[in-house]
Amino acid sequence: MGGGVGGIGGMGGIPSAPAIQLVADTVTVVGVTNQGWVVFRDDSALRAVEVGVVNPITRSPNSVLAGAGELISTRPGSVLIRGNVVFNWADMDWVTGIGSLSIWSAGVGTRDIGPTPYSEGLIATSEQGTTIAYTTNNLAHTADLTLATNNFEAPPQVLIPAMGLGSETTCAPSIGFVGERLFVGWCQVDSRVAKIERYELVAGHWQGTLIASDCLPAWSADATGEHVFYQSSDYAAYVAAQGVAMRIDSGVSGGFLLPDASAAFYTVGDQLRRTSLPDVNPIPIVTKGYSQPVDFSPKFGTVLYSTIVTYTDGTQRDLRLVPTDVFNPEPIALVADPVAALPRSSITQDGRYVMYLTAMTPSGGSLHVATIDGTERLVLPNVVEVVAASGSTLVFTDSSSDPNLYPVVMDLKTIDLATETEPRLIEAKILDGHSFQLDQTRENVIYVRSGLDSDASAAEGQGLFVRSIR
């Protein structure tokens, strides 16, 4: 096992809840939907299995536990998960960037879309997952933006014919849902002057409202979709609501609204600024060196950022931390020089702790955990990957075997930073220690058992498992 916490030896107890087998054979985990379905690849297909459904240990022909799995596609390709919808591009042509798209969601099944570019920016799903946006009639420089229900009971509706696609002469579209409302920032082909529109379903048809014109395509909305942050073509920032646009600042390179529309964060040069709303009163949060944002705490009270990022020996950066409610001319330098790497999570879900890695090797590095005021809480050796669970809890892998010898296995562990001083082992020697997942509650971890610490021929000797981290 790996070393103790901050030099403290020992190891806490294994979580009391037993591990539940979801799939009997070794698979590759792709991700988890927000309804708790684990998407995975086996030898021949892309499938999904529901977390928490206990099934008899019975092998079916496709090696999924009886009743537990659903077939997504026998042609697994490039996969993206958005909410409760799985997008799969099969038979990718990497010269054109186009594959055969299908979508899947629980209770609906798989629906074929057809040839579509593999692009995160050209698909979107509504909050409930019942409506999807994608492109049809895909040409070299244009495509039709199309909406459909996930069950395709109603005919798909083309919202924007011949929408310009990103190029040297055309702005790239910005597409996304806020709740069940669709927002689109887009340009005509050979134009970099955009318009931003909001679409809503009215009497079975999607109707558009113009939010802004003569603007950039990027936008940010509050949780209701009523307030929208955007930039004009001359880089002035505005917030639009109920048909009225309020100017915030000039020379703005990007920004976003808080979910409650109480404030906006935005950048001007290498400054990060904040203004309250609806009263505009810009405050510089970072006065210089805001080169690359890393993360905001969940309630946006703290921002983690870098002033220098290098790519000579992997991606390495310095890290600085600053509260966002008042001007602070002296940010906390967690790492003064560009020697830090980022795990999958860099701030805990309760916003109390910051995580980063140093001294990276193919077998892992040193995980540093600091409180939000910059005080180092602990250092863990040989850590490979870290994900924030609920509250102050982390789930991580460490103690990697030789990365050049198959199978590469790692130990899966957890620690509650608020109450524990030692990590607890969840399971030793799991496979694919970079790709373990948390379910939608962030209370359960999904991983692949290697069978190296048990009888691999036994019914539960290997496969896909879920276990509570408590």
Short mmCIF file of C-alpha atoms in Angstrom, two decimals:
data_model
loop_
_atom_site.label_atom_id
_atom_site.label_comp_id
_atom_site.label_asym_id
_atom_site.label_seq_id
_atom_site.Cartn_x
_atom_site.Cartn_y
_atom_site.Cartn_z
CA MET A 1 0.00 0.00 0.00
CA GLY A 2 0.97 3.64 -0.29
CA GLY A 3 2.40 5.68 2.54
CA GLY A 4 0.47 7.35 5.31
CA VAL A 5 -1.02 10.81 5.38
CA GLY A 6 1.47 13.62 5.85
CA GLY A 7 3.98 11.17 7.28
CA ILE A 8 1.44 9.39 9.51
CA GLY A 9 1.65 5.66 8.92
CA GLY A 10 -1.15 3.13 8.84
CA MET A 11 -4.36 2.70 6.92
CA GLY A 12 -7.98 3.25 7.89
CA GLY A 13 -10.58 0.52 7.58
CA ILE A 14 -12.18 -0.66 4.35
CA PRO A 15 -15.68 0.80 3.82
CA SER A 16 -18.22 -1.46 5.51
CA ALA A 17 -20.62 -1.65 2.57
CA PRO A 18 -19.86 -4.60 0.28
CA ALA A 19 -18.85 -4.15 -3.33
CA ILE A 20 -21.68 -4.96 -5.76
CA GLN A 21 -20.81 -6.58 -9.06
CA LEU A 22 -22.45 -4.91 -12.04
CA VAL A 23 -20.70 -6.74 -14.89
CA ALA A 24 -19.01 -10.12 -14.69
CA ASP A 25 -16.17 -9.63 -17.17
CA THR A 26 -13.37 -7.09 -17.44
CA VAL A 27 -14.58 -3.98 -19.28
CA THR A 28 -13.52 -0.40 -19.91
CA VAL A 29 -15.50 2.33 -18.13
CA VAL A 30 -16.49 5.30 -20.29
CA GLY A 31 -18.53 7.39 -17.82
CA VAL A 32 -21.75 7.72 -15.82
CA THR A 33 -25.00 9.46 -16.78
CA ASN A 34 -26.74 11.79 -14.36
CA GLN A 35 -29.38 9.11 -13.81
CA GLY A 36 -26.80 6.63 -12.55
CA TRP A 37 -26.15 4.46 -15.61
CA VAL A 38 -22.53 3.35 -16.09
CA VAL A 39 -21.48 3.36 -19.74
CA PHE A 40 -18.78 0.83 -20.61
CA ARG A 41 -17.15 -1.07 -23.47
CA ASP A 42 -16.75 -4.80 -23.59
CA ASP A 43 -15.07 -6.82 -26.35
CA SER A 44 -17.80 -6.19 -28.90
CA ALA A 45 -20.17 -3.43 -27.87
CA LEU A 46 -20.98 -0.25 -25.99
CA ARG A 47 -23.35 -0.93 -23.10
CA ALA A 48 -24.86 0.63 -19.99
CA VAL A 49 -25.67 -0.82 -16.58
CA GLU A 50 -27.62 0.84 -13.79
CA VAL A 51 -25.86 1.51 -10.49
CA GLY A 52 -27.51 0.03 -7.42
CA VAL A 53 -29.53 -2.67 -9.17
CA VAL A 54 -28.59 -5.94 -7.47
CA ASN A 55 -28.80 -8.93 -9.85
CA PRO A 56 -28.07 -12.63 -9.55
CA ILE A 57 -24.52 -13.57 -10.43
CA THR A 58 -25.57 -15.11 -13.76
CA ARG A 59 -23.52 -14.80 -16.93
CA SER A 60 -25.43 -13.96 -20.09
CA PRO A 61 -23.90 -14.48 -23.54
CA ASN A 62 -22.61 -10.92 -23.60
CA SER A 63 -21.11 -11.30 -20.09
CA VAL A 64 -23.40 -8.66 -18.56
CA LEU A 65 -25.21 -9.77 -15.41
CA ALA A 66 -28.72 -10.89 -16.26
CA GLY A 67 -31.12 -7.95 -16.40
CA ALA A 68 -28.44 -5.41 -15.53
CA GLY A 69 -27.16 -4.19 -18.87
CA GLU A 70 -28.54 -2.49 -21.95
CA LEU A 71 -26.99 -2.55 -25.38
CA ILE A 72 -26.15 0.91 -26.72
CA SER A 73 -24.34 -0.03 -29.91
CA THR A 74 -22.54 -2.94 -31.52
CA ARG A 75 -20.39 -0.29 -33.26
CA PRO A 76 -18.71 1.51 -30.38
CA GLY A 77 -16.85 4.62 -31.47
CA SER A 78 -16.11 8.04 -30.03
CA VAL A 79 -18.42 8.61 -27.06
CA LEU A 80 -19.62 11.70 -25.21
CA ILE A 81 -22.05 11.71 -22.29
CA ARG A 82 -24.26 14.74 -21.76
CA GLY A 83 -26.59 14.51 -18.75
CA ASN A 84 -28.55 11.31 -19.27
CA VAL A 85 -27.85 11.03 -23.01
CA VAL A 86 -25.00 9.03 -24.58
CA PHE A 87 -23.70 10.16 -27.99
CA ASN A 88 -21.77 7.56 -30.00
CA TRP A 89 -20.01 8.32 -33.29
CA ALA A 90 -19.26 5.04 -35.06
CA ASP A 91 -17.05 4.49 -38.11
CA MET A 92 -15.27 7.83 -37.73
CA ASP A 93 -13.64 9.35 -40.79
CA TRP A 94 -10.86 11.34 -39.14
CA VAL A 95 -10.06 13.19 -42.35
CA THR A 96 -13.51 14.80 -42.47
CA GLY A 97 -14.21 14.50 -38.72
CA ILE A 98 -17.59 12.88 -39.43
CA GLY A 99 -18.99 9.68 -37.99
CA SER A 100 -22.31 7.86 -37.83
CA LEU A 101 -24.03 9.33 -34.75
CA SER A 102 -26.47 7.47 -32.54
CA ILE A 103 -27.92 8.51 -29.19
CA TRP A 104 -29.05 6.45 -26.21
CA SER A 105 -30.90 7.24 -23.00
CA ALA A 106 -32.40 4.99 -20.34
CA GLY A 107 -35.98 3.98 -20.98
CA VAL A 108 -35.81 5.14 -24.59
CA GLY A 109 -33.01 3.11 -26.09
CA THR A 110 -30.82 3.85 -29.10
CA ARG A 111 -31.77 6.10 -31.99
CA ASP A 112 -29.68 6.54 -35.14
CA ILE A 113 -29.01 10.13 -36.23
CA GLY A 114 -26.73 9.65 -39.22
CA PRO A 115 -23.51 11.32 -40.45
CA THR A 116 -22.58 14.12 -38.06
CA PRO A 117 -19.30 15.85 -37.09
CA TYR A 118 -17.68 14.54 -33.94
CA SER A 119 -17.63 17.82 -32.02
CA GLU A 120 -18.48 18.61 -28.42
CA GLY A 121 -19.55 22.07 -29.54
CA LEU A 122 -22.15 20.84 -32.02
CA ILE A 123 -24.32 18.73 -29.70
CA ALA A 124 -26.34 19.59 -26.60
CA THR A 125 -29.06 18.09 -24.42
CA SER A 126 -31.75 19.73 -22.32
CA GLU A 127 -31.61 19.40 -18.55
CA GLN A 128 -34.22 16.63 -18.54
CA GLY A 129 -32.53 14.94 -21.49
CA THR A 130 -35.72 14.85 -23.54
CA THR A 131 -34.48 17.23 -26.25
CA ILE A 132 -31.22 17.04 -28.19
CA ALA A 133 -29.53 19.52 -30.52
CA TYR A 134 -27.29 18.31 -33.31
CA THR A 135 -26.42 19.15 -36.93
CA THR A 136 -27.71 17.74 -40.20
CA ASN A 137 -26.93 18.50 -43.85
CA ASN A 138 -23.29 18.83 -42.87
CA LEU A 139 -21.25 20.59 -45.54
CA ALA A 140 -17.69 21.92 -45.56
CA HIS A 141 -18.58 25.31 -44.07
CA THR A 142 -22.23 25.08 -42.96
CA ALA A 143 -24.68 22.73 -41.24
CA ASP A 144 -28.34 22.81 -40.27
CA LEU A 145 -28.90 23.09 -36.51
CA THR A 146 -31.62 20.56 -35.71
CA LEU A 147 -33.68 19.74 -32.63
CA ALA A 148 -35.40 16.45 -31.84
CA THR A 149 -36.94 14.67 -28.88
CA ASN A 150 -34.84 11.79 -27.61
CA ASN A 151 -37.56 9.31 -28.62
CA PHE A 152 -38.10 10.94 -32.04
CA GLU A 153 -41.88 10.75 -31.63
CA ALA A 154 -42.14 14.15 -33.33
CA PRO A 155 -40.28 14.95 -36.55
CA PRO A 156 -36.95 16.74 -36.02
CA GLN A 157 -37.11 20.51 -36.54
CA VAL A 158 -34.41 22.51 -38.32
CA LEU A 159 -33.91 25.70 -36.31
CA ILE A 160 -31.07 27.36 -38.22
CA PRO A 161 -30.44 26.31 -41.84
CA ALA A 162 -26.88 26.76 -43.13
CA MET A 163 -25.43 27.78 -39.77
CA GLY A 164 -21.80 28.79 -40.23
CA LEU A 165 -19.16 26.44 -38.84
CA GLY A 166 -15.92 27.63 -37.30
CA SER A 167 -13.12 28.57 -39.70
CA GLU A 168 -10.66 31.37 -40.35
CA THR A 169 -13.49 33.46 -41.80
CA THR A 170 -16.49 32.24 -39.80
CA CYS A 171 -17.04 32.26 -36.05
CA ALA A 172 -17.59 28.92 -34.33
CA PRO A 173 -21.14 28.46 -32.99
CA SER A 174 -21.86 28.31 -29.24
CA ILE A 175 -24.74 25.93 -28.47
CA GLY A 176 -26.21 24.89 -25.13
CA PHE A 177 -29.33 24.39 -23.05
CA VAL A 178 -30.26 26.21 -19.86
CA GLY A 179 -32.93 23.99 -18.39
CA GLU A 180 -35.20 23.26 -21.35
CA ARG A 181 -34.30 26.45 -23.22
CA LEU A 182 -31.77 26.35 -26.06
CA PHE A 183 -29.25 29.17 -26.58
CA VAL A 184 -27.33 29.54 -29.84
CA GLY A 185 -24.63 32.05 -30.73
CA TRP A 186 -23.77 31.75 -34.41
CA CYS A 187 -22.55 33.48 -37.57
CA GLN A 188 -23.48 33.36 -41.22
CA VAL A 189 -20.77 31.71 -43.30
CA ASP A 190 -17.80 34.03 -43.97
CA SER A 191 -18.79 36.33 -41.11
CA ARG A 192 -17.35 36.79 -37.65
CA VAL A 193 -20.25 38.96 -36.49
CA ALA A 194 -22.69 36.79 -34.56
CA LYS A 195 -26.17 36.85 -33.15
CA ILE A 196 -27.36 35.13 -29.99
CA GLU A 197 -30.83 33.58 -29.90
CA ARG A 198 -32.89 31.75 -27.30
CA TYR A 199 -35.34 29.04 -28.38
CA GLU A 200 -38.31 27.72 -26.40
CA LEU A 201 -40.91 25.06 -27.14
CA VAL A 202 -44.31 26.70 -27.67
CA ALA A 203 -47.33 24.65 -28.80
CA GLY A 204 -45.08 21.94 -30.20
CA HIS A 205 -42.75 24.26 -32.14
CA TRP A 206 -39.47 25.89 -31.19
CA GLN A 207 -39.70 29.67 -31.32
CA GLY A 208 -36.70 31.98 -31.22
CA THR A 209 -36.02 35.26 -29.41
CA LEU A 210 -33.14 37.49 -30.44
CA ILE A 211 -30.93 38.26 -27.43
CA ALA A 212 -28.13 40.18 -29.17
CA SER A 213 -26.73 40.96 -32.60
CA ASP A 214 -23.41 42.43 -33.76
CA CYS A 215 -21.75 40.36 -31.05
CA LEU A 216 -19.43 37.44 -30.41
CA PRO A 217 -21.02 33.96 -30.33
CA ALA A 218 -20.03 33.13 -26.74
CA TRP A 219 -22.69 33.58 -24.06
CA SER A 220 -23.41 32.73 -20.43
CA ALA A 221 -26.84 32.61 -18.81
CA ASP A 222 -28.12 32.39 -15.26
CA ALA A 223 -29.99 29.31 -14.06
CA THR A 224 -33.31 30.57 -15.42
CA GLY A 225 -32.05 31.66 -18.83
CA GLU A 226 -33.51 35.13 -18.29
CA HIS A 227 -30.19 36.97 -17.86
CA VAL A 228 -27.50 36.55 -20.52
CA PHE A 229 -23.87 37.74 -20.48
CA TYR A 230 -22.28 38.41 -23.88
CA GLN A 231 -19.69 40.55 -25.67
CA SER A 232 -20.30 42.93 -28.52
CA SER A 233 -18.13 42.76 -31.64
CA ASP A 234 -15.92 45.49 -30.15
CA TYR A 235 -15.45 43.41 -26.94
CA ALA A 236 -17.67 45.39 -24.61
CA ALA A 237 -19.49 43.18 -22.08
CA TYR A 238 -23.25 43.33 -21.58
CA VAL A 239 -25.92 41.58 -19.57
CA ALA A 240 -29.28 41.32 -21.33
CA ALA A 241 -32.60 40.73 -19.55
CA GLN A 242 -36.19 41.26 -20.72
CA GLY A 243 -35.07 42.93 -23.91
CA VAL A 244 -32.73 45.43 -22.22
CA ALA A 245 -28.93 45.22 -22.51
CA MET A 246 -26.83 46.70 -19.71
CA ARG A 247 -23.18 47.55 -20.45
CA ILE A 248 -20.66 46.28 -17.89
CA ASP A 249 -17.15 47.01 -19.15
CA SER A 250 -14.96 47.34 -22.25
CA GLY A 251 -12.03 45.32 -23.62
CA VAL A 252 -13.50 42.09 -22.23
CA SER A 253 -12.08 38.80 -23.46
CA GLY A 254 -14.59 36.46 -21.78
CA GLY A 255 -16.84 36.01 -18.78
CA PHE A 256 -19.82 34.33 -17.17
CA LEU A 257 -22.84 34.96 -14.93
CA LEU A 258 -23.42 33.39 -11.55
CA PRO A 259 -26.42 31.02 -11.51
CA ASP A 260 -28.49 33.51 -9.49
CA ALA A 261 -27.47 36.46 -11.73
CA SER A 262 -26.16 38.33 -8.69
CA ALA A 263 -22.73 38.94 -10.25
CA ALA A 264 -20.59 38.44 -13.34
CA PHE A 265 -16.94 37.43 -13.57
CA TYR A 266 -14.95 38.46 -16.62
CA THR A 267 -11.41 39.08 -17.86
CA VAL A 268 -9.82 42.24 -19.21
CA GLY A 269 -6.29 41.57 -20.44
CA ASP A 270 -4.62 39.58 -17.66
CA GLN A 271 -7.05 40.84 -15.00
CA LEU A 272 -10.00 38.99 -13.49
CA ARG A 273 -12.83 41.33 -12.54
CA ARG A 274 -16.15 40.94 -10.79
CA THR A 275 -19.19 43.16 -10.78
CA SER A 276 -22.35 42.90 -8.74
CA LEU A 277 -25.66 43.01 -10.59
CA PRO A 278 -27.92 44.78 -11.35
CA ASP A 279 -25.74 47.57 -9.91
CA VAL A 280 -22.56 47.60 -11.99
CA ASN A 281 -19.47 48.12 -9.84
CA PRO A 282 -16.39 46.37 -11.33
CA ILE A 283 -13.79 45.17 -8.79
CA PRO A 284 -10.39 43.76 -9.85
CA ILE A 285 -10.03 40.35 -8.21
CA VAL A 286 -6.69 39.54 -9.88
CA THR A 287 -4.83 42.64 -11.08
CA LYS A 288 -2.22 40.89 -13.24
CA GLY A 289 -1.09 37.47 -14.36
CA TYR A 290 -4.53 35.86 -14.72
CA SER A 291 -3.29 33.79 -17.65
CA GLN A 292 -5.19 30.52 -17.29
CA PRO A 293 -8.12 29.84 -14.94
CA VAL A 294 -8.09 26.44 -13.26
CA ASP A 295 -11.27 26.28 -11.18
CA PHE A 296 -13.74 28.20 -9.07
CA SER A 297 -15.01 26.83 -5.77
CA PRO A 298 -18.60 25.52 -6.02
CA LYS A 299 -20.08 28.76 -4.63
CA PHE A 300 -17.57 30.94 -6.55
CA GLY A 301 -16.04 32.37 -3.38
CA THR A 302 -12.48 31.39 -4.41
CA VAL A 303 -10.66 31.11 -7.72
CA LEU A 304 -7.63 28.96 -8.51
CA TYR A 305 -5.52 30.08 -11.48
CA SER A 306 -2.09 30.00 -13.11
CA THR A 307 0.17 32.77 -14.35
CA ILE A 308 2.64 30.45 -16.15
CA VAL A 309 1.97 27.15 -17.92
CA THR A 310 4.73 25.12 -19.58
CA TYR A 311 4.53 22.06 -21.82
CA THR A 312 8.16 20.90 -21.98
CA ASP A 313 7.78 17.96 -19.59
CA GLY A 314 4.04 17.45 -19.61
CA THR A 315 1.71 20.26 -18.61
CA GLN A 316 3.08 22.06 -15.57
CA ARG A 317 2.00 25.30 -13.96
CA ASP A 318 2.22 27.58 -11.01
CA LEU A 319 -0.91 27.86 -8.87
CA ARG A 320 -2.39 30.87 -7.13
CA LEU A 321 -5.47 31.22 -5.01
CA VAL A 322 -7.55 34.30 -4.23
CA PRO A 323 -10.98 35.04 -2.69
CA THR A 324 -13.42 36.65 -5.09
CA ASP A 325 -15.51 38.86 -2.82
CA VAL A 326 -12.98 41.68 -2.33
CA PHE A 327 -9.89 43.09 -4.01
CA ASN A 328 -6.80 41.29 -2.73
CA PRO A 329 -3.49 42.54 -4.15
CA GLU A 330 -1.53 39.53 -2.79
CA PRO A 331 -2.90 36.19 -4.05
CA ILE A 332 -1.83 33.07 -2.18
CA ALA A 333 1.00 31.34 -4.07
CA LEU A 334 0.34 27.64 -3.57
CA VAL A 335 3.07 26.82 -6.11
CA ALA A 336 5.33 29.72 -7.07
CA ASP A 337 7.00 28.05 -10.07
CA PRO A 338 5.47 26.00 -12.92
CA VAL A 339 5.95 22.55 -11.39
CA ALA A 340 2.38 21.52 -10.52
CA ALA A 341 0.03 19.19 -12.41
CA LEU A 342 -3.73 18.99 -12.07
CA PRO A 343 -5.77 15.91 -11.13
CA ARG A 344 -9.35 15.49 -12.39
CA SER A 345 -10.59 17.51 -9.39
CA SER A 346 -8.74 20.49 -7.95
CA ILE A 347 -11.24 21.77 -5.33
CA THR A 348 -13.44 19.72 -3.00
CA GLN A 349 -17.20 19.86 -3.37
CA ASP A 350 -17.60 21.91 -0.19
CA GLY A 351 -14.95 24.40 -1.35
CA ARG A 352 -12.75 23.90 1.71
CA TYR A 353 -9.68 22.26 0.17
CA VAL A 354 -7.49 22.58 -2.94
CA MET A 355 -5.59 19.66 -4.54
CA TYR A 356 -2.64 19.50 -6.90
CA LEU A 357 0.23 17.14 -7.85
CA THR A 358 4.00 17.67 -8.01
CA ALA A 359 7.02 15.53 -8.90
CA MET A 360 5.01 13.61 -11.50
CA THR A 361 6.31 10.32 -12.90
CA PRO A 362 4.57 7.64 -15.01
CA SER A 363 3.68 5.98 -11.69
CA GLY A 364 2.16 9.06 -10.04
CA GLY A 365 3.26 12.01 -7.98
CA SER A 366 2.88 13.76 -4.65
CA LEU A 367 -0.68 14.89 -3.92
CA HIS A 368 -0.77 18.16 -1.98
CA VAL A 369 -3.94 19.20 -0.17
CA ALA A 370 -4.24 22.74 1.19
CA THR A 371 -7.03 24.51 2.98
CA ILE A 372 -8.70 27.36 1.16
CA ASP A 373 -6.47 29.84 3.00
CA GLY A 374 -3.35 28.16 1.59
CA THR A 375 -2.34 26.12 4.66
CA GLU A 376 -1.00 22.71 3.68
CA ARG A 377 -3.25 19.99 5.13
CA LEU A 378 -1.42 16.86 3.99
CA VAL A 379 0.81 15.30 1.33
CA LEU A 380 0.18 11.82 -0.08
CA PRO A 381 2.87 9.97 -2.08
CA ASN A 382 2.56 8.05 -5.34
CA VAL A 383 -0.92 9.35 -6.23
CA VAL A 384 -2.13 8.81 -9.79
CA GLU A 385 -5.63 10.33 -9.99
CA VAL A 386 -8.01 12.26 -7.69
CA VAL A 387 -11.76 12.95 -7.84
CA ALA A 388 -13.76 15.02 -5.35
CA ALA A 389 -16.67 13.10 -3.84
CA SER A 390 -19.35 14.73 -1.68
CA GLY A 391 -18.37 17.25 0.99
CA SER A 392 -14.66 17.15 1.81
CA THR A 393 -14.16 13.58 0.63
CA LEU A 394 -11.64 12.52 -2.01
CA VAL A 395 -11.42 9.27 -3.95
CA PHE A 396 -7.98 8.57 -5.42
CA THR A 397 -5.66 5.92 -6.79
CA ASP A 398 -2.04 5.32 -5.81
CA SER A 399 0.68 2.64 -5.61
CA SER A 400 0.74 1.95 -9.34
CA SER A 401 2.45 -1.19 -10.59
CA ASP A 402 5.05 -0.92 -13.35
CA PRO A 403 3.34 1.16 -16.09
CA ASN A 404 5.28 -0.76 -18.75
CA LEU A 405 4.03 -4.20 -17.69
CA TYR A 406 0.42 -5.33 -18.26
CA PRO A 407 -1.78 -5.38 -16.30
CA VAL A 408 -1.20 -2.00 -14.68
CA VAL A 409 -3.00 -1.99 -11.33
CA MET A 410 -3.43 0.61 -8.59
CA ASP A 411 -4.99 0.87 -5.15
CA LEU A 412 -8.30 2.72 -4.84
CA LYS A 413 -8.64 4.77 -1.64
CA THR A 414 -10.72 7.48 -0.01
CA ILE A 415 -10.29 10.11 2.70
CA ASP A 416 -12.63 12.62 4.29
CA LEU A 417 -10.39 15.64 4.78
CA ALA A 418 -12.72 17.18 7.35
CA THR A 419 -12.65 14.24 9.76
CA GLU A 420 -9.88 11.79 8.83
CA THR A 421 -6.10 11.83 9.02
CA GLU A 422 -5.52 8.55 7.20
CA PRO A 423 -6.89 7.23 3.90
CA ARG A 424 -9.11 4.17 3.79
CA LEU A 425 -8.63 1.40 1.25
CA ILE A 426 -11.62 0.77 -1.00
CA GLU A 427 -9.99 -1.97 -3.07
CA ALA A 428 -6.43 -2.98 -3.85
CA LYS A 429 -5.06 -3.53 -7.36
CA ILE A 430 -7.90 -2.23 -9.52
CA LEU A 431 -7.55 -1.96 -13.29
CA ASP A 432 -7.54 1.30 -15.24
CA GLY A 433 -6.89 3.44 -12.18
CA HIS A 434 -7.22 6.66 -14.21
CA SER A 435 -10.83 5.96 -15.18
CA PHE A 436 -12.73 5.12 -12.01
CA GLN A 437 -16.01 7.06 -11.77
CA LEU A 438 -18.38 8.42 -9.15
CA ASP A 439 -22.12 8.05 -9.56
CA GLN A 440 -24.52 11.02 -9.63
CA THR A 441 -24.70 11.13 -5.80
CA ARG A 442 -20.89 11.28 -5.51
CA GLU A 443 -21.28 8.69 -2.71
CA ASN A 444 -20.46 5.56 -4.72
CA VAL A 445 -17.40 4.70 -6.79
CA ILE A 446 -17.39 2.52 -9.90
CA TYR A 447 -14.23 0.62 -10.81
CA VAL A 448 -12.89 -2.51 -12.53
CA ARG A 449 -11.64 -5.34 -10.33
CA SER A 450 -8.48 -6.98 -11.67
CA GLY A 451 -8.80 -10.34 -9.91
CA LEU A 452 -5.13 -10.24 -8.88
CA ASP A 453 -6.00 -10.25 -5.17
CA SER A 454 -8.72 -12.89 -5.53
CA ASP A 455 -9.68 -15.95 -7.53
CA ALA A 456 -10.20 -14.47 -11.00
CA SER A 457 -12.16 -17.56 -12.04
CA ALA A 458 -14.69 -17.06 -9.24
CA ALA A 459 -18.01 -15.38 -10.03
CA GLU A 460 -16.95 -12.14 -8.39
CA GLY A 461 -13.21 -12.44 -9.03
CA GLN A 462 -13.17 -9.70 -11.64
CA GLY A 463 -15.45 -7.32 -13.49
CA LEU A 464 -17.19 -3.98 -12.97
CA PHE A 465 -18.12 -3.10 -9.39
CA VAL A 466 -19.76 -0.30 -7.43
CA ARG A 467 -19.07 0.41 -3.77
CA SER A 468 -20.13 3.03 -1.26
CA ILE A 469 -17.19 5.15 -0.08
CA ARG A 470 -18.67 5.53 3.40
#
